[in-house]
Backbone as a ProteinNet text record, in pm:
[ID]
protein_1_A
[PRIMARY]
MSVSTEIQTLVSDIDRMMDELAAMRRRIIALLQQATVSLVPVSEWEAVGMWADREDMRGISTEDWLARLRAQQWGRSSGRLTV
[TERTIARY]
-10021.3	-9964.7	-10067	-10089.4	-10188.3	-10130.2	-10220	-10179.7	-10091	-10125.8	-10048.4	-9905.5	-9891.8	-9759.9	-9679.8	-9747.2	-9679.2	-9629.6	-9710	-9669.6	-9548.5	-9552.4	-9439.4	-9311.9	-9326.5	-9211.6	-9155.4	-9244.7	-9200.4	-9131	-9186.2	-9125.2	-8987.3	-8976	-8845.7	-8745.9	-8791.8	-8705	-8658.2	-8750.7	-8715.7	-8612.6	-8632.5	-8536.1	-8398.2	-8394.9	-8268.2	-8200	-8278.3	-8222.2	-8170	-8240.6	-8194.4	-8061.4	-8047.6	-7920.7	-7809	-7839.5	-7739.9	-7699.6	-7797.7	-7767.5	-7680.1	-7709.7	-7628.5	-7485.2	-7469.5	-7335.3	-7261.1	-7329.9	-7267.7	-7228.2	-7314	-7284.4	-7157.2	-7143.5	-7023.2	-6899.1	-6911.3	-6798.2	-6758.7	-6859	-6831.6	-6761.4	-6809.9	-6747.7	-6603.3	-6578.4	-6441.7	-6352.5	-6403.3	-6324.6	-6295.4	-6394.2	-6373.2	-6269.2	-6271.6	-6171.8	-6032.9	-6020.9	-5891.4	-5842.7	-5933.3	-5896.3	-5850	-5917.5	-5880.3	-5741.5	-5712.8	-5582	-5473.3	-5500.6	-5398.1	-5376.6	-5466.9	-5452.3	-5387.6	-5259.9	-5185.5	-5116.4	-5123.5	-5056.7	-4905.7	-4846.4	-4702.5	-4625.6	-4676.8	-4606.6	-4590.2	-4669.2	-4660.6	-4587.1	-4539.6	-4466.2	-4331.4	-4285.9	-4150.5	-4066.4	-3938.9	-3849.3	-3829.8	-3858.2	-3848.2	-3763.5	-3723.5	-3649.3	-3520.7	-3495.7	-3369.1	-3356.5	-3467.6	-3459.8	-3391.2	-3417.1	-3363.3	-3210.8	-3149.7	-3004.3	-2937	-3014.4	-2955.3	-2891.3	-2777.5	-2705.2	-2790.3	-2861.2	-2940.9	-3072.6	-3103.1	-3226	-3199.6	-3075	-3044.6	-3079.3	-3157.9	-3193.7	-3298.8	-3366.4	-3468.7	-3596.7	-3708	-3835.7	-3867.4	-3953.4	-3994.9	-4060.3	-4140.3	-4208.3	-4107.3	-4004.2	-3902.3	-3824.6	-3792.3	-3717.9	-3798.4	-3929.6	-4014.9	-4026.5	-4030.8	-4036.9	-3910.1	-3794.4	-3668.4	-3668.3	-3710.5	-3714.7	-3807.6	-3925.1	-4020.1	-3958.1	-3890.7	-3828.6	-3722.5	-3644	-3542	-3606.2	-3709.9	-3775.1	-3841.3	-3908.9	-3971.8	-3866.1	-3754.1	-3645.7	-3589.2	-3574.7	-3523.6	-3621.6	-3749.3	-3847.9	-3863.5	-3830.6	-3845	-3714.5	-3608.4	-3481.2	-3394.4	-3444.8	-3367.4	-3305.6	-3197.2	-3137.1	-3180.3	-3260.1	-3309.7	-3273.3	-3211	-3174.4	-3231.7
2571.1	2642.2	2641.9	2756.6	2766.8	2711	2680.8	2626.5	2727.2	2852.6	2957.6	2964.6	2957.2	2961.2	2836.8	2723.2	2598.5	2603	2657.1	2670.3	2763.1	2874.5	2967.9	2901.8	2821.7	2750.3	2651.8	2578.6	2482.6	2553.2	2664.8	2740.7	2791.9	2838.7	2884.2	2768.8	2651.9	2533.7	2496.4	2502.3	2470.8	2570.8	2699.4	2801.8	2775.8	2742.1	2713.7	2592.4	2487.4	2367	2395.6	2479.9	2515.1	2590.1	2678.2	2749.2	2651.5	2554.9	2454.5	2369.6	2332.6	2254.7	2334.9	2462.6	2547.7	2556.8	2569.1	2574.9	2443.2	2330	2199.4	2185	2233	2226.3	2305.4	2424.6	2505.2	2432.8	2366.4	2291.3	2175.1	2105.3	1993	2042.6	2152.2	2207.8	2246.4	2308.9	2347.7	2225	2119.3	1996.8	1931.1	1930.2	1872.6	1951.6	2082.6	2165.1	2137.8	2120.7	2088.8	1952.8	1856.2	1721.9	1725.3	1802.8	1813.3	1873.4	1973.4	2037.9	1942	1862	1774.3	1648	1616	1496.7	1533.4	1562.8	1602.3	1478.4	1456	1340.2	1343.5	1226.8	1216.2	1290.4	1290.8	1357.3	1506.7	1564	1706.9	1736.9	1635.2	1657.5	1720.4	1801.5	1855.9	1780.4	1760.4	1699.4	1799.8	1758.8	1850.7	1790.3	1874.6	1827.7	1758.9	1643.8	1574.7	1523.2	1498.6	1447.6	1546.1	1673.5	1774.3	1776.6	1736.6	1739.7	1606.8	1506.3	1374.6	1372.3	1307.5	1297.3	1227.2	1120.9	1045.3	1114	1228.8	1302.1	1419	1456.7	1572.5	1542.2	1630	1616.3	1509.8	1462.4	1359.3	1403	1373.9	1410.6	1312.5	1354.9	1267.2	1141.4	1157.9	1043.1	941.3	989.8	899	830.9	908.3	852.5	742.1	766.8	664.7	541.4	561.7	447.8	363.2	428.9	355.1	278.1	345.5	281.8	160.4	176.4	65.3	-51.3	-20.9	-126.2	-200	-125	-189.3	-279.2	-230.6	-308.8	-433.7	-420.7	-538	-637.3	-586.1	-673.7	-754	-690.6	-759.9	-864.5	-832.3	-925.7	-1049.2	-1036.9	-1153.2	-1230.6	-1183.4	-1253.2	-1206	-1114.9	-1060.8	-928.5	-893	-761.9	-670.6	-570.9	-477.7	-337	-263	-125	-31.5
2451	2338	2224.7	2168.2	2060.9	1931	1840.6	1710.7	1637.6	1644.4	1578.2	1633.5	1764.1	1827.5	1790.8	1788.3	1752.5	1608.2	1518.6	1378.1	1367	1438.7	1436	1488.9	1592.7	1648.9	1546.8	1480.4	1378.6	1262.3	1218.5	1108.8	1151	1273.8	1325	1329.4	1372.5	1375.5	1234.7	1139.4	1000.4	948.5	976.3	934.2	994.6	1122.7	1190.2	1127.4	1100.5	1039.6	898.7	824.1	689.6	696.7	796	815	850.2	936.2	973.7	853.1	770.4	649.9	553.9	539.4	451.7	503.6	635.2	694.6	671.9	688.5	664.7	518.3	429.1	285.7	254.4	312.8	291.4	343.8	458.4	514	422.9	369.7	279.4	153.9	96.8	-23.7	4.4	119.6	155.7	170.3	233.2	249.4	115	26.2	-106.5	-184.2	-171.9	-240.1	-184.9	-54.7	5.4	-42.1	-48.8	-93.2	-237.6	-321.1	-461.4	-474.6	-395.1	-399.8	-353.7	-251.9	-197.3	-280.2	-370.7	-453.4	-586.9	-583.5	-702.2	-758.5	-889.7	-947.7	-922.4	-912.3	-889	-997.8	-1118.5	-1228.5	-1204.8	-1113.9	-1085.5	-955.3	-885.5	-760.6	-790.3	-700.7	-707.5	-605	-636.3	-538.2	-426.1	-304.3	-191.1	-81	11.7	128	90.2	152.1	130	-12.8	-81.6	-218.2	-311.3	-293.4	-384.3	-381.5	-270.6	-257	-290.8	-317.3	-344.6	-482.8	-490.3	-617.2	-723.5	-683.9	-780.7	-817.9	-758.8	-793.1	-887.7	-906.3	-991	-1136	-1195.1	-1335.9	-1363.3	-1260.6	-1279.9	-1208.9	-1270.6	-1208.3	-1095.9	-1006.5	-896.9	-951.9	-1056.7	-1116.8	-1169.6	-1239.7	-1292.5	-1180	-1075.5	-963	-894.9	-876.3	-814.8	-903.8	-1035.5	-1127.7	-1116.2	-1106.5	-1088.3	-956.5	-852	-720.5	-722	-783.8	-794.8	-871.2	-981.8	-1062.3	-981.4	-903.6	-820.3	-715.4	-650.7	-545.8	-602.8	-717.2	-777.7	-823.3	-873.1	-916.2	-800.6	-684.7	-566.1	-516.7	-520.8	-466.2	-553.7	-682.4	-769.7	-784.3	-716.5	-724.8	-840	-924.1	-1035.5	-993.4	-1057.1	-1033	-1146.6	-1115.7	-1216.6	-1173.4	-1262	-1228.8	-1332.4
[MASK]
+++++++++++++++++++++++++++++++++++++++++++++++++++++++++++++++++++++++++++++++++++

């Protein structure tokens, strides 16, 4: 193989690798965007599914409901009754 042919082969390999890197970069950006969308604070959650129909969920945000639940669970674990 001549030096010229070898150089052309190397340049072609570099071009191919650059295309692959660009494709990987696009995939990473897409995954990061999906992760950002899925990481919504609890304060922005909507009551969904069975929660929306529960008597104790009417008129209360998901964040408040979780805070009450946490307080009840911590109260039980420490031997105190907290509601």
